[in-house]
Amino acid sequence: MSRGFTLLELLITILVIGALMVWAVPSYSSVSEKIKMERLAKELSGFVLMAKSEAVMRRERLWIHIVMSGATNSSGDWSLELTDRDTQGVGNRLLHLSGKPFDGITLSNTYTSDQISFDETHGRPKSGRISFHPINASTDLLEMRTYHRSAIVRVCSPNSALYLNYERC
């Protein structure tokens, strides 16, 4: 009685495993994109809320500079920098958020001069929004919106009633 596997049994096993991988990999990338989207939504809103608090605590006007090449970016080659000056690259950098972990997520914004200002009294942010979606799924869009009058910062879904537990804008 011989022990072990025949070549035919090994080939069939490899084919079955290969077929399962072909089926599972697209599903995995979809889950990975959703995790990146959820994390980016939390990071952006947390960053802006921290900037609001910092402006009030310091009693000085602060700015978030949105640093990226072009109007949109999906390579993760962008960053947010909180500084005490309205000109990017000048003044003290208080906080930094890198876009590197969010490669594959397309990011764009509507803020003039690619910056968000916060007043020193109430931390009210300049009105605007940062939109982001997976590179291959532009309908899976989320937006981080800021409102000057009410000083509200929220993440919402402009396209669907509910996406990743974020309500429609």
JSON list of C-alpha atoms in Angstrom, two decimals:
[
{"chain": "A", "resi": 1, "resn": "MET", "atom": "CA", "xyz": [0.00, 0.00, 0.00]},
{"chain": "A", "resi": 2, "resn": "SER", "atom": "CA", "xyz": [1.66, 3.24, -1.14]},
{"chain": "A", "resi": 3, "resn": "ARG", "atom": "CA", "xyz": [1.21, 6.52, 0.65]},
{"chain": "A", "resi": 4, "resn": "GLY", "atom": "CA", "xyz": [0.98, 9.96, -0.93]},
{"chain": "A", "resi": 5, "resn": "PHE", "atom": "CA", "xyz": [-0.89, 11.62, -3.75]},
{"chain": "A", "resi": 6, "resn": "THR", "atom": "CA", "xyz": [-0.83, 10.95, -7.43]},
{"chain": "A", "resi": 7, "resn": "LEU", "atom": "CA", "xyz": [0.03, 13.66, -9.90]},
{"chain": "A", "resi": 8, "resn": "LEU", "atom": "CA", "xyz": [-3.57, 13.70, -11.11]},
{"chain": "A", "resi": 9, "resn": "GLU", "atom": "CA", "xyz": [-4.92, 14.29, -7.58]},
{"chain": "A", "resi": 10, "resn": "LEU", "atom": "CA", "xyz": [-2.48, 17.18, -7.06]},
{"chain": "A", "resi": 11, "resn": "LEU", "atom": "CA", "xyz": [-3.44, 18.79, -10.38]},
{"chain": "A", "resi": 12, "resn": "ILE", "atom": "CA", "xyz": [-7.16, 18.56, -9.59]},
{"chain": "A", "resi": 13, "resn": "THR", "atom": "CA", "xyz": [-6.54, 20.11, -6.15]},
{"chain": "A", "resi": 14, "resn": "ILE", "atom": "CA", "xyz": [-4.55, 22.98, -7.69]},
{"chain": "A", "resi": 15, "resn": "LEU", "atom": "CA", "xyz": [-7.28, 23.59, -10.27]},
{"chain": "A", "resi": 16, "resn": "VAL", "atom": "CA", "xyz": [-9.99, 23.71, -7.59]},
{"chain": "A", "resi": 17, "resn": "ILE", "atom": "CA", "xyz": [-7.94, 26.11, -5.46]},
{"chain": "A", "resi": 18, "resn": "GLY", "atom": "CA", "xyz": [-7.24, 28.28, -8.53]},
{"chain": "A", "resi": 19, "resn": "ALA", "atom": "CA", "xyz": [-10.94, 28.43, -9.40]},
{"chain": "A", "resi": 20, "resn": "LEU", "atom": "CA", "xyz": [-11.79, 29.47, -5.84]},
{"chain": "A", "resi": 21, "resn": "MET", "atom": "CA", "xyz": [-9.14, 32.20, -5.96]},
{"chain": "A", "resi": 22, "resn": "VAL", "atom": "CA", "xyz": [-10.50, 33.58, -9.25]},
{"chain": "A", "resi": 23, "resn": "TRP", "atom": "CA", "xyz": [-13.93, 33.76, -7.64]},
{"chain": "A", "resi": 24, "resn": "ALA", "atom": "CA", "xyz": [-12.74, 35.24, -4.30]},
{"chain": "A", "resi": 25, "resn": "VAL", "atom": "CA", "xyz": [-10.24, 37.92, -5.39]},
{"chain": "A", "resi": 26, "resn": "PRO", "atom": "CA", "xyz": [-12.78, 40.38, -6.92]},
{"chain": "A", "resi": 27, "resn": "SER", "atom": "CA", "xyz": [-14.91, 40.00, -3.83]},
{"chain": "A", "resi": 28, "resn": "TYR", "atom": "CA", "xyz": [-11.90, 40.75, -1.62]},
{"chain": "A", "resi": 29, "resn": "SER", "atom": "CA", "xyz": [-10.99, 43.92, -3.55]},
{"chain": "A", "resi": 30, "resn": "SER", "atom": "CA", "xyz": [-14.56, 45.21, -3.13]},
{"chain": "A", "resi": 31, "resn": "VAL", "atom": "CA", "xyz": [-14.35, 44.66, 0.63]},
{"chain": "A", "resi": 32, "resn": "SER", "atom": "CA", "xyz": [-10.94, 46.33, 0.70]},
{"chain": "A", "resi": 33, "resn": "GLU", "atom": "CA", "xyz": [-12.32, 49.42, -1.10]},
{"chain": "A", "resi": 34, "resn": "LYS", "atom": "CA", "xyz": [-15.21, 49.69, 1.35]},
{"chain": "A", "resi": 35, "resn": "ILE", "atom": "CA", "xyz": [-12.83, 49.51, 4.30]},
{"chain": "A", "resi": 36, "resn": "LYS", "atom": "CA", "xyz": [-10.68, 52.28, 2.76]},
{"chain": "A", "resi": 37, "resn": "MET", "atom": "CA", "xyz": [-13.79, 54.40, 2.16]},
{"chain": "A", "resi": 38, "resn": "GLU", "atom": "CA", "xyz": [-15.02, 53.96, 5.75]},
{"chain": "A", "resi": 39, "resn": "ARG", "atom": "CA", "xyz": [-11.59, 54.75, 7.14]},
{"chain": "A", "resi": 40, "resn": "LEU", "atom": "CA", "xyz": [-11.16, 57.83, 4.93]},
{"chain": "A", "resi": 41, "resn": "ALA", "atom": "CA", "xyz": [-14.59, 59.15, 5.95]},
{"chain": "A", "resi": 42, "resn": "LYS", "atom": "CA", "xyz": [-13.69, 58.84, 9.63]},
{"chain": "A", "resi": 43, "resn": "GLU", "atom": "CA", "xyz": [-10.19, 60.25, 9.15]},
{"chain": "A", "resi": 44, "resn": "LEU", "atom": "CA", "xyz": [-11.42, 63.30, 7.21]},
{"chain": "A", "resi": 45, "resn": "SER", "atom": "CA", "xyz": [-14.22, 64.20, 9.61]},
{"chain": "A", "resi": 46, "resn": "GLY", "atom": "CA", "xyz": [-11.96, 63.59, 12.61]},
{"chain": "A", "resi": 47, "resn": "PHE", "atom": "CA", "xyz": [-9.22, 65.75, 11.11]},
{"chain": "A", "resi": 48, "resn": "VAL", "atom": "CA", "xyz": [-11.62, 68.64, 10.46]},
{"chain": "A", "resi": 49, "resn": "LEU", "atom": "CA", "xyz": [-13.20, 68.35, 13.93]},
{"chain": "A", "resi": 50, "resn": "MET", "atom": "CA", "xyz": [-9.72, 68.38, 15.48]},
{"chain": "A", "resi": 51, "resn": "ALA", "atom": "CA", "xyz": [-8.89, 71.51, 13.46]},
{"chain": "A", "resi": 52, "resn": "LYS", "atom": "CA", "xyz": [-12.08, 73.22, 14.71]},
{"chain": "A", "resi": 53, "resn": "SER", "atom": "CA", "xyz": [-11.18, 72.41, 18.31]},
{"chain": "A", "resi": 54, "resn": "GLU", "atom": "CA", "xyz": [-7.59, 73.51, 17.84]},
{"chain": "A", "resi": 55, "resn": "ALA", "atom": "CA", "xyz": [-8.66, 76.91, 16.42]},
{"chain": "A", "resi": 56, "resn": "VAL", "atom": "CA", "xyz": [-10.93, 77.57, 19.41]},
{"chain": "A", "resi": 57, "resn": "MET", "atom": "CA", "xyz": [-8.37, 76.32, 21.94]},
{"chain": "A", "resi": 58, "resn": "ARG", "atom": "CA", "xyz": [-5.58, 78.47, 20.48]},
{"chain": "A", "resi": 59, "resn": "ARG", "atom": "CA", "xyz": [-7.95, 81.41, 19.86]},
{"chain": "A", "resi": 60, "resn": "GLU", "atom": "CA", "xyz": [-6.43, 81.93, 16.45]},
{"chain": "A", "resi": 61, "resn": "ARG", "atom": "CA", "xyz": [-7.48, 81.45, 12.84]},
{"chain": "A", "resi": 62, "resn": "LEU", "atom": "CA", "xyz": [-6.23, 78.16, 11.37]},
{"chain": "A", "resi": 63, "resn": "TRP", "atom": "CA", "xyz": [-6.20, 76.67, 7.85]},
{"chain": "A", "resi": 64, "resn": "ILE", "atom": "CA", "xyz": [-6.28, 73.17, 6.42]},
{"chain": "A", "resi": 65, "resn": "HIS", "atom": "CA", "xyz": [-4.34, 73.10, 3.16]},
{"chain": "A", "resi": 66, "resn": "ILE", "atom": "CA", "xyz": [-5.40, 70.42, 0.69]},
{"chain": "A", "resi": 67, "resn": "VAL", "atom": "CA", "xyz": [-2.17, 69.51, -1.06]},
{"chain": "A", "resi": 68, "resn": "MET", "atom": "CA", "xyz": [-2.53, 67.51, -4.28]},
{"chain": "A", "resi": 69, "resn": "SER", "atom": "CA", "xyz": [-1.52, 67.73, -7.90]},
{"chain": "A", "resi": 70, "resn": "GLY", "atom": "CA", "xyz": [-4.52, 68.46, -10.10]},
{"chain": "A", "resi": 71, "resn": "ALA", "atom": "CA", "xyz": [-8.23, 68.78, -9.35]},
{"chain": "A", "resi": 72, "resn": "THR", "atom": "CA", "xyz": [-8.61, 65.07, -8.48]},
{"chain": "A", "resi": 73, "resn": "ASN", "atom": "CA", "xyz": [-6.23, 62.43, -7.23]},
{"chain": "A", "resi": 74, "resn": "SER", "atom": "CA", "xyz": [-6.55, 58.65, -6.99]},
{"chain": "A", "resi": 75, "resn": "SER", "atom": "CA", "xyz": [-2.93, 57.68, -6.42]},
{"chain": "A", "resi": 76, "resn": "GLY", "atom": "CA", "xyz": [-2.88, 58.63, -2.74]},
{"chain": "A", "resi": 77, "resn": "ASP", "atom": "CA", "xyz": [-0.45, 61.44, -3.56]},
{"chain": "A", "resi": 78, "resn": "TRP", "atom": "CA", "xyz": [-2.31, 64.05, -1.52]},
{"chain": "A", "resi": 79, "resn": "SER", "atom": "CA", "xyz": [-2.26, 65.33, 2.04]},
{"chain": "A", "resi": 80, "resn": "LEU", "atom": "CA", "xyz": [-4.05, 67.66, 4.44]},
{"chain": "A", "resi": 81, "resn": "GLU", "atom": "CA", "xyz": [-2.00, 70.02, 6.57]},
{"chain": "A", "resi": 82, "resn": "LEU", "atom": "CA", "xyz": [-3.32, 72.16, 9.41]},
{"chain": "A", "resi": 83, "resn": "THR", "atom": "CA", "xyz": [-1.27, 75.34, 9.78]},
{"chain": "A", "resi": 84, "resn": "ASP", "atom": "CA", "xyz": [-1.50, 78.74, 11.41]},
{"chain": "A", "resi": 85, "resn": "ARG", "atom": "CA", "xyz": [-0.95, 80.61, 8.11]},
{"chain": "A", "resi": 86, "resn": "ASP", "atom": "CA", "xyz": [-3.16, 81.02, 5.05]},
{"chain": "A", "resi": 87, "resn": "THR", "atom": "CA", "xyz": [-0.26, 80.29, 2.68]},
{"chain": "A", "resi": 88, "resn": "GLN", "atom": "CA", "xyz": [0.69, 76.67, 2.22]},
{"chain": "A", "resi": 89, "resn": "GLY", "atom": "CA", "xyz": [4.23, 75.79, 3.30]},
{"chain": "A", "resi": 90, "resn": "VAL", "atom": "CA", "xyz": [4.47, 78.83, 5.57]},
{"chain": "A", "resi": 91, "resn": "GLY", "atom": "CA", "xyz": [3.93, 78.79, 9.33]},
{"chain": "A", "resi": 92, "resn": "ASN", "atom": "CA", "xyz": [3.72, 75.97, 11.83]},
{"chain": "A", "resi": 93, "resn": "ARG", "atom": "CA", "xyz": [2.33, 72.62, 10.70]},
{"chain": "A", "resi": 94, "resn": "LEU", "atom": "CA", "xyz": [0.07, 71.48, 13.54]},
{"chain": "A", "resi": 95, "resn": "LEU", "atom": "CA", "xyz": [-1.52, 68.33, 12.07]},
{"chain": "A", "resi": 96, "resn": "HIS", "atom": "CA", "xyz": [-0.93, 66.21, 8.98]},
{"chain": "A", "resi": 97, "resn": "LEU", "atom": "CA", "xyz": [-3.03, 63.57, 7.18]},
{"chain": "A", "resi": 98, "resn": "SER", "atom": "CA", "xyz": [-1.39, 61.60, 4.38]},
{"chain": "A", "resi": 99, "resn": "GLY", "atom": "CA", "xyz": [-3.32, 60.13, 1.46]},
{"chain": "A", "resi": 100, "resn": "LYS", "atom": "CA", "xyz": [-0.87, 57.24, 0.95]},
{"chain": "A", "resi": 101, "resn": "PRO", "atom": "CA", "xyz": [-3.04, 54.64, 2.79]},
{"chain": "A", "resi": 102, "resn": "PHE", "atom": "CA", "xyz": [-5.97, 55.60, 0.52]},
{"chain": "A", "resi": 103, "resn": "ASP", "atom": "CA", "xyz": [-4.43, 54.69, -2.83]},
{"chain": "A", "resi": 104, "resn": "GLY", "atom": "CA", "xyz": [-7.22, 53.74, -5.24]},
{"chain": "A", "resi": 105, "resn": "ILE", "atom": "CA", "xyz": [-9.71, 56.24, -3.77]},
{"chain": "A", "resi": 106, "resn": "THR", "atom": "CA", "xyz": [-10.36, 59.30, -5.95]},
{"chain": "A", "resi": 107, "resn": "LEU", "atom": "CA", "xyz": [-10.45, 62.55, -3.98]},
{"chain": "A", "resi": 108, "resn": "SER", "atom": "CA", "xyz": [-11.63, 66.02, -5.08]},
{"chain": "A", "resi": 109, "resn": "ASN", "atom": "CA", "xyz": [-12.77, 69.19, -3.31]},
{"chain": "A", "resi": 110, "resn": "THR", "atom": "CA", "xyz": [-14.76, 72.38, -3.84]},
{"chain": "A", "resi": 111, "resn": "TYR", "atom": "CA", "xyz": [-12.80, 74.68, -1.51]},
{"chain": "A", "resi": 112, "resn": "THR", "atom": "CA", "xyz": [-11.41, 77.81, -3.14]},
{"chain": "A", "resi": 113, "resn": "SER", "atom": "CA", "xyz": [-7.61, 77.99, -2.96]},
{"chain": "A", "resi": 114, "resn": "ASP", "atom": "CA", "xyz": [-7.66, 74.33, -1.79]},
{"chain": "A", "resi": 115, "resn": "GLN", "atom": "CA", "xyz": [-7.95, 75.36, 1.84]},
{"chain": "A", "resi": 116, "resn": "ILE", "atom": "CA", "xyz": [-10.44, 75.32, 4.70]},
{"chain": "A", "resi": 117, "resn": "SER", "atom": "CA", "xyz": [-10.25, 78.18, 7.18]},
{"chain": "A", "resi": 118, "resn": "PHE", "atom": "CA", "xyz": [-11.51, 78.05, 10.77]},
{"chain": "A", "resi": 119, "resn": "ASP", "atom": "CA", "xyz": [-12.41, 81.13, 12.80]},
{"chain": "A", "resi": 120, "resn": "GLU", "atom": "CA", "xyz": [-10.82, 81.63, 16.18]},
{"chain": "A", "resi": 121, "resn": "THR", "atom": "CA", "xyz": [-14.02, 82.22, 18.16]},
{"chain": "A", "resi": 122, "resn": "HIS", "atom": "CA", "xyz": [-16.30, 79.32, 17.30]},
{"chain": "A", "resi": 123, "resn": "GLY", "atom": "CA", "xyz": [-14.09, 77.21, 15.02]},
{"chain": "A", "resi": 124, "resn": "ARG", "atom": "CA", "xyz": [-16.51, 77.68, 12.15]},
{"chain": "A", "resi": 125, "resn": "PRO", "atom": "CA", "xyz": [-15.09, 76.09, 8.99]},
{"chain": "A", "resi": 126, "resn": "LYS", "atom": "CA", "xyz": [-15.36, 77.57, 5.53]},
{"chain": "A", "resi": 127, "resn": "SER", "atom": "CA", "xyz": [-18.24, 75.98, 3.60]},
{"chain": "A", "resi": 128, "resn": "GLY", "atom": "CA", "xyz": [-17.40, 73.34, 0.99]},
{"chain": "A", "resi": 129, "resn": "ARG", "atom": "CA", "xyz": [-16.94, 69.64, 0.50]},
{"chain": "A", "resi": 130, "resn": "ILE", "atom": "CA", "xyz": [-14.39, 66.93, -0.14]},
{"chain": "A", "resi": 131, "resn": "SER", "atom": "CA", "xyz": [-15.76, 64.14, -2.35]},
{"chain": "A", "resi": 132, "resn": "PHE", "atom": "CA", "xyz": [-14.24, 60.66, -2.58]},
{"chain": "A", "resi": 133, "resn": "HIS", "atom": "CA", "xyz": [-15.05, 57.32, -4.22]},
{"chain": "A", "resi": 134, "resn": "PRO", "atom": "CA", "xyz": [-13.27, 54.12, -5.28]},
{"chain": "A", "resi": 135, "resn": "ILE", "atom": "CA", "xyz": [-11.44, 54.61, -8.58]},
{"chain": "A", "resi": 136, "resn": "ASN", "atom": "CA", "xyz": [-13.62, 52.04, -10.39]},
{"chain": "A", "resi": 137, "resn": "ALA", "atom": "CA", "xyz": [-16.97, 52.90, -8.76]},
{"chain": "A", "resi": 138, "resn": "SER", "atom": "CA", "xyz": [-17.84, 56.58, -9.10]},
{"chain": "A", "resi": 139, "resn": "THR", "atom": "CA", "xyz": [-21.41, 55.90, -7.91]},
{"chain": "A", "resi": 140, "resn": "ASP", "atom": "CA", "xyz": [-20.11, 54.81, -4.48]},
{"chain": "A", "resi": 141, "resn": "LEU", "atom": "CA", "xyz": [-19.50, 58.44, -3.60]},
{"chain": "A", "resi": 142, "resn": "LEU", "atom": "CA", "xyz": [-19.20, 59.96, -0.13]},
{"chain": "A", "resi": 143, "resn": "GLU", "atom": "CA", "xyz": [-18.73, 63.61, 0.79]},
{"chain": "A", "resi": 144, "resn": "MET", "atom": "CA", "xyz": [-17.34, 65.30, 3.86]},
{"chain": "A", "resi": 145, "resn": "ARG", "atom": "CA", "xyz": [-19.21, 68.62, 4.02]},
{"chain": "A", "resi": 146, "resn": "THR", "atom": "CA", "xyz": [-18.55, 71.67, 6.16]},
{"chain": "A", "resi": 147, "resn": "TYR", "atom": "CA", "xyz": [-21.06, 74.44, 6.82]},
{"chain": "A", "resi": 148, "resn": "HIS", "atom": "CA", "xyz": [-19.89, 77.87, 7.97]},
{"chain": "A", "resi": 149, "resn": "ARG", "atom": "CA", "xyz": [-23.07, 79.24, 9.59]},
{"chain": "A", "resi": 150, "resn": "SER", "atom": "CA", "xyz": [-23.85, 76.17, 11.70]},
{"chain": "A", "resi": 151, "resn": "ALA", "atom": "CA", "xyz": [-20.22, 74.97, 12.03]},
{"chain": "A", "resi": 152, "resn": "ILE", "atom": "CA", "xyz": [-21.42, 71.44, 11.20]},
{"chain": "A", "resi": 153, "resn": "VAL", "atom": "CA", "xyz": [-19.06, 68.84, 9.76]},
{"chain": "A", "resi": 154, "resn": "ARG", "atom": "CA", "xyz": [-20.72, 65.74, 8.33]},
{"chain": "A", "resi": 155, "resn": "VAL", "atom": "CA", "xyz": [-20.08, 62.82, 6.03]},
{"chain": "A", "resi": 156, "resn": "CYS", "atom": "CA", "xyz": [-22.97, 61.85, 3.77]},
{"chain": "A", "resi": 157, "resn": "SER", "atom": "CA", "xyz": [-23.86, 60.03, 0.56]},
{"chain": "A", "resi": 158, "resn": "PRO", "atom": "CA", "xyz": [-25.05, 62.29, -2.28]},
{"chain": "A", "resi": 159, "resn": "ASN", "atom": "CA", "xyz": [-26.08, 59.41, -4.58]},
{"chain": "A", "resi": 160, "resn": "SER", "atom": "CA", "xyz": [-27.94, 56.81, -2.54]},
{"chain": "A", "resi": 161, "resn": "ALA", "atom": "CA", "xyz": [-30.25, 56.69, 0.44]},
{"chain": "A", "resi": 162, "resn": "LEU", "atom": "CA", "xyz": [-27.67, 54.88, 2.57]},
{"chain": "A", "resi": 163, "resn": "TYR", "atom": "CA", "xyz": [-24.09, 53.96, 1.71]},
{"chain": "A", "resi": 164, "resn": "LEU", "atom": "CA", "xyz": [-21.69, 52.52, 4.30]},
{"chain": "A", "resi": 165, "resn": "ASN", "atom": "CA", "xyz": [-24.16, 53.65, 6.99]},
{"chain": "A", "resi": 166, "resn": "TYR", "atom": "CA", "xyz": [-23.96, 57.30, 5.85]},
{"chain": "A", "resi": 167, "resn": "GLU", "atom": "CA", "xyz": [-27.29, 58.94, 5.11]},
{"chain": "A", "resi": 168, "resn": "ARG", "atom": "CA", "xyz": [-28.20, 60.84, 2.00]},
{"chain": "A", "resi": 169, "resn": "CYS", "atom": "CA", "xyz": [-27.02, 64.46, 1.92]}
]
